CSV table of C-alpha atoms in Angstrom, one decimal:
chain,number,residue,atom,x,y,z
A,1,GLU,CA,-50.2,-146.9,53.9
A,2,PHE,CA,-50.3,-143.3,54.0
A,3,ARG,CA,-51.3,-142.0,50.4
A,4,ARG,CA,-51.6,-138.0,49.7
A,5,VAL,CA,-54.6,-136.9,48.2
A,6,LEU,CA,-54.8,-133.8,46.1
A,7,PHE,CA,-58.0,-132.3,45.4
A,8,ARG,CA,-59.1,-130.0,42.9
A,9,SER,CA,-62.4,-127.5,42.8
A,10,SER,CA,-65.7,-128.4,40.8
A,11,LYS,CA,-67.6,-125.7,39.2
A,12,ARG,CA,-69.8,-125.5,42.1
A,13,GLY,CA,-66.7,-125.0,44.7
A,14,GLN,CA,-66.8,-128.9,45.8
A,15,LYS,CA,-63.6,-130.3,46.2
A,16,ARG,CA,-63.0,-133.6,44.4
A,17,PRO,CA,-60.0,-135.9,44.7
A,18,LEU,CA,-57.5,-135.8,41.7
A,19,ALA,CA,-56.5,-139.1,39.9
A,20,ASP,CA,-53.8,-141.4,41.7
A,21,PRO,CA,-52.9,-143.8,38.8
A,22,ARG,CA,-50.0,-146.0,39.4
A,23,ILE,CA,-47.1,-145.4,36.6
A,24,GLY,CA,-45.5,-147.8,34.7
A,25,VAL,CA,-42.7,-147.5,32.2
A,26,GLY,CA,-41.4,-150.0,29.9
A,27,CYS,CA,-39.6,-151.0,26.8
A,28,ILE,CA,-40.0,-152.7,23.2
A,29,VAL,CA,-36.8,-154.0,22.0
A,30,LEU,CA,-36.7,-155.9,18.6
A,31,ARG,CA,-34.2,-158.1,17.2
A,32,GLY,CA,-35.0,-158.8,13.5
A,33,ASP,CA,-38.3,-160.6,14.0
A,34,GLU,CA,-38.1,-161.5,17.6
A,35,ILE,CA,-39.2,-159.1,20.5
A,36,LEU,CA,-37.7,-159.3,24.0
A,37,LEU,CA,-39.9,-160.5,26.7
A,38,VAL,CA,-39.6,-161.4,30.4
A,39,ARG,CA,-41.1,-164.0,32.5
A,40,GLU,CA,-42.0,-162.3,35.7
A,41,ARG,CA,-43.8,-164.1,38.6
A,42,GLY,CA,-44.9,-166.8,36.0
A,43,ARG,CA,-46.4,-164.4,33.2
A,44,TRP,CA,-44.8,-163.4,30.1
A,45,SER,CA,-44.7,-159.5,29.2
A,46,LEU,CA,-42.5,-156.6,27.9
A,47,PRO,CA,-39.9,-155.4,30.4
A,48,LYS,CA,-41.7,-152.9,32.4
A,49,GLY,CA,-42.1,-151.8,36.2
A,50,GLY,CA,-43.0,-148.8,38.4
A,51,LEU,CA,-41.8,-145.2,37.8
A,52,GLU,CA,-39.7,-144.6,41.2
A,53,ALA,CA,-40.5,-141.5,43.0
A,54,GLY,CA,-38.4,-138.5,41.6
A,55,GLU,CA,-37.6,-140.3,38.4
A,56,LEU,CA,-38.4,-139.1,34.8
A,57,VAL,CA,-40.6,-141.3,32.4
A,58,GLN,CA,-37.5,-142.2,30.2
A,59,ASP,CA,-35.0,-142.9,32.7
A,60,GLY,CA,-37.5,-145.4,34.6
A,61,ALA,CA,-38.1,-147.3,31.2
A,62,ARG,CA,-34.1,-147.6,30.6
A,63,ARG,CA,-33.7,-148.7,34.4
A,64,GLU,CA,-36.6,-151.0,34.4
A,65,THR,CA,-35.3,-152.6,31.0
A,66,PHE,CA,-31.8,-153.1,32.2
A,67,GLU,CA,-32.9,-154.4,35.6
A,68,GLU,CA,-35.4,-157.1,34.1
A,69,THR,CA,-32.9,-157.9,31.1
A,70,GLY,CA,-29.5,-157.0,31.4
A,71,LEU,CA,-29.4,-155.2,28.6
A,72,VAL,CA,-28.5,-151.2,28.0
A,73,VAL,CA,-30.8,-149.8,25.8
A,74,GLU,CA,-31.0,-146.1,23.8
A,75,LEU,CA,-34.7,-145.0,23.8
A,76,ARG,CA,-36.1,-144.1,20.6
A,77,ASP,CA,-39.8,-142.8,20.5
A,78,LEU,CA,-42.8,-143.4,22.3
A,79,ALA,CA,-44.4,-146.5,21.1
A,80,PHE,CA,-47.5,-146.4,23.2
A,81,ILE,CA,-49.4,-145.6,26.3
A,82,VAL,CA,-51.8,-148.1,28.0
A,83,GLU,CA,-54.2,-146.9,30.6
A,84,PHE,CA,-56.6,-149.3,32.1
A,85,GLN,CA,-58.7,-149.1,35.6
A,86,ALA,CA,-60.8,-151.6,37.5
A,87,VAL,CA,-62.0,-151.6,40.8
A,88,THR,CA,-59.9,-154.3,42.0
A,89,TRP,CA,-56.5,-153.1,40.5
A,90,GLY,CA,-56.8,-149.5,40.4
A,91,HIS,CA,-55.8,-146.9,37.9
A,92,HIS,CA,-53.0,-147.9,35.7
A,93,LEU,CA,-51.1,-145.5,33.4
A,94,GLN,CA,-48.1,-147.3,31.4
A,95,PHE,CA,-45.5,-145.9,29.0
A,96,PHE,CA,-44.1,-148.0,26.6
A,97,TYR,CA,-40.7,-146.7,24.3
A,98,THR,CA,-39.1,-148.1,21.6
A,99,GLY,CA,-35.5,-149.1,22.4
A,100,ARG,CA,-32.3,-150.2,20.8
A,101,GLU,CA,-29.8,-152.6,22.2
A,102,VAL,CA,-26.7,-150.9,22.7
A,103,GLY,CA,-24.8,-153.1,25.4
A,104,GLY,CA,-25.0,-155.3,28.4
A,105,LYS,CA,-25.7,-159.1,28.6
A,106,LEU,CA,-29.2,-160.9,28.6
A,107,GLU,CA,-29.8,-162.0,32.1
A,108,PRO,CA,-32.1,-160.9,34.5
A,109,ARG,CA,-30.9,-158.5,37.1
A,110,ASP,CA,-33.9,-158.0,39.0
A,111,PRO,CA,-33.5,-156.5,42.6
A,112,ASP,CA,-36.7,-157.9,43.6
A,113,ARG,CA,-35.9,-161.1,42.1
A,114,ASP,CA,-39.6,-161.3,40.4
A,115,VAL,CA,-38.1,-161.9,36.8
A,116,GLN,CA,-37.4,-165.9,36.2
A,117,GLU,CA,-36.4,-165.2,32.5
A,118,ALA,CA,-35.7,-162.9,30.0
A,119,ARG,CA,-35.3,-163.9,26.0
A,120,PHE,CA,-36.4,-162.7,22.6
A,121,VAL,CA,-39.0,-164.5,21.1
A,122,PRO,CA,-40.8,-164.6,17.5
A,123,ILE,CA,-43.3,-162.0,16.9
A,124,ARG,CA,-45.5,-163.9,15.6
A,125,GLN,CA,-45.7,-166.2,18.7
A,126,LEU,CA,-46.9,-163.2,20.9
A,127,ARG,CA,-50.2,-164.7,21.7
A,128,GLU,CA,-48.5,-168.0,23.2
A,129,PHE,CA,-46.8,-165.7,25.6
A,130,ILE,CA,-48.7,-162.5,26.4
A,131,ARG,CA,-52.3,-162.9,28.1
A,132,PHE,CA,-52.6,-159.6,29.5
A,133,ARG,CA,-55.1,-158.1,26.8
A,134,PRO,CA,-54.6,-154.3,27.1
A,135,ARG,CA,-50.9,-154.7,26.7
A,136,LEU,CA,-51.2,-157.0,23.8
A,137,VAL,CA,-53.6,-154.9,22.0
A,138,ALA,CA,-51.5,-152.1,22.4
A,139,LEU,CA,-48.3,-153.9,21.3
A,140,GLU,CA,-49.9,-156.0,18.4
A,141,THR,CA,-51.3,-152.4,17.2
A,142,TRP,CA,-48.0,-150.7,17.1
A,143,LEU,CA,-46.2,-153.6,15.3
A,144,ARG,CA,-49.0,-153.0,12.7
A,145,GLU,CA,-49.0,-149.4,12.5
A,146,ARG,CA,-45.5,-148.1,14.1
A,147,ARG,CA,-47.0,-144.9,15.5
A,148,PRO,CA,-47.6,-143.8,19.0
A,149,ARG,CA,-51.1,-144.2,20.0
A,150,HIS,CA,-53.1,-143.9,23.6
A,151,PHE,CA,-55.1,-147.2,24.6
A,152,VAL,CA,-57.6,-147.0,27.5
A,153,PHE,CA,-59.3,-150.0,28.9
A,154,ASN,CA,-62.1,-150.1,31.8
A,155,LEU,CA,-61.3,-153.6,32.8
A,156,ASP,CA,-64.5,-153.4,34.9
A,157,LYS,CA,-66.5,-153.7,31.6
A,158,GLU,CA,-64.4,-155.7,29.1
A,159,PRO,CA,-61.9,-158.8,29.5
A,160,ALA,CA,-58.6,-158.2,31.3
A,161,MET,CA,-57.1,-161.7,29.9
A,162,LEU,CA,-57.3,-163.3,26.7
A,163,ARG,CA,-59.0,-166.7,27.0
A,164,LYS,CA,-56.9,-169.6,28.3
A,165,ARG,CA,-54.8,-170.9,25.8
A,166,ARG,CA,-51.9,-173.6,26.1
A,167,ARG,CA,-48.9,-171.4,26.8
A,168,VAL,CA,-45.1,-171.9,26.4
A,169,GLY,CA,-43.8,-174.7,28.4
A,170,GLU,CA,-47.1,-176.1,29.1
A,171,PRO,CA,-47.5,-180.3,28.1
A,172,SER,CA,-49.5,-180.7,24.7
A,173,PRO,CA,-53.4,-181.1,25.4
A,174,GLY,CA,-53.1,-184.9,25.4
A,175,ALA,CA,-50.3,-185.1,27.8
A,176,ARG,CA,-51.3,-186.0,31.4
A,177,ALA,CA,-49.7,-183.6,33.7
A,178,PRO,CA,-51.0,-181.3,36.9
A,179,GLU,CA,-53.2,-178.5,35.5
A,180,PRO,CA,-51.2,-174.9,36.0
A,181,GLU,CA,-52.7,-172.8,38.1
A,182,PHE,CA,-53.3,-169.3,36.6
A,183,THR,CA,-55.1,-166.2,38.4
A,184,ASP,CA,-56.8,-163.4,36.4
A,185,GLU,CA,-54.5,-160.7,37.8
A,186,PRO,CA,-52.8,-158.7,35.3
A,187,ASP,CA,-48.9,-158.6,35.3
A,188,LEU,CA,-49.3,-155.2,36.1
């Protein structure tokens, strides 16, 4: 894969590469005391995805929300920015907006077919669904404060995932069923 590397001059005239983060965009859609989530490749998250070349951030957030949920949203305000990096995953910068449902039908239309399900879940049950700590911390903080913030996580020095808990759809602890396979990869 060819990647263009940009350089800037340091004080001593030496060139250093500029940051090349992966840009992600997404949306928070509330319906009463419920929040819209998607199950993508087996993990629950807010509707979100990668910004396409030449696309504006807000346009990308609307597009990703429609593709992953089937809902047309009107964006309101920037809710939060999540920035994280890890040697294994690279540098990510993700912009999440609040959105108001204005049309569509709740059913994934993901062209990549990575999204299995979209649904509204009770906000109080968020921790049963979302395990990726940077996004969960940002979302829970926004739900409490309702003001935009920028959250930064160095995942080489702090945990990326919440401790393993029983996830939605798993059998109760006493039931005999095969143990689900989880990886420690984030839903980037």
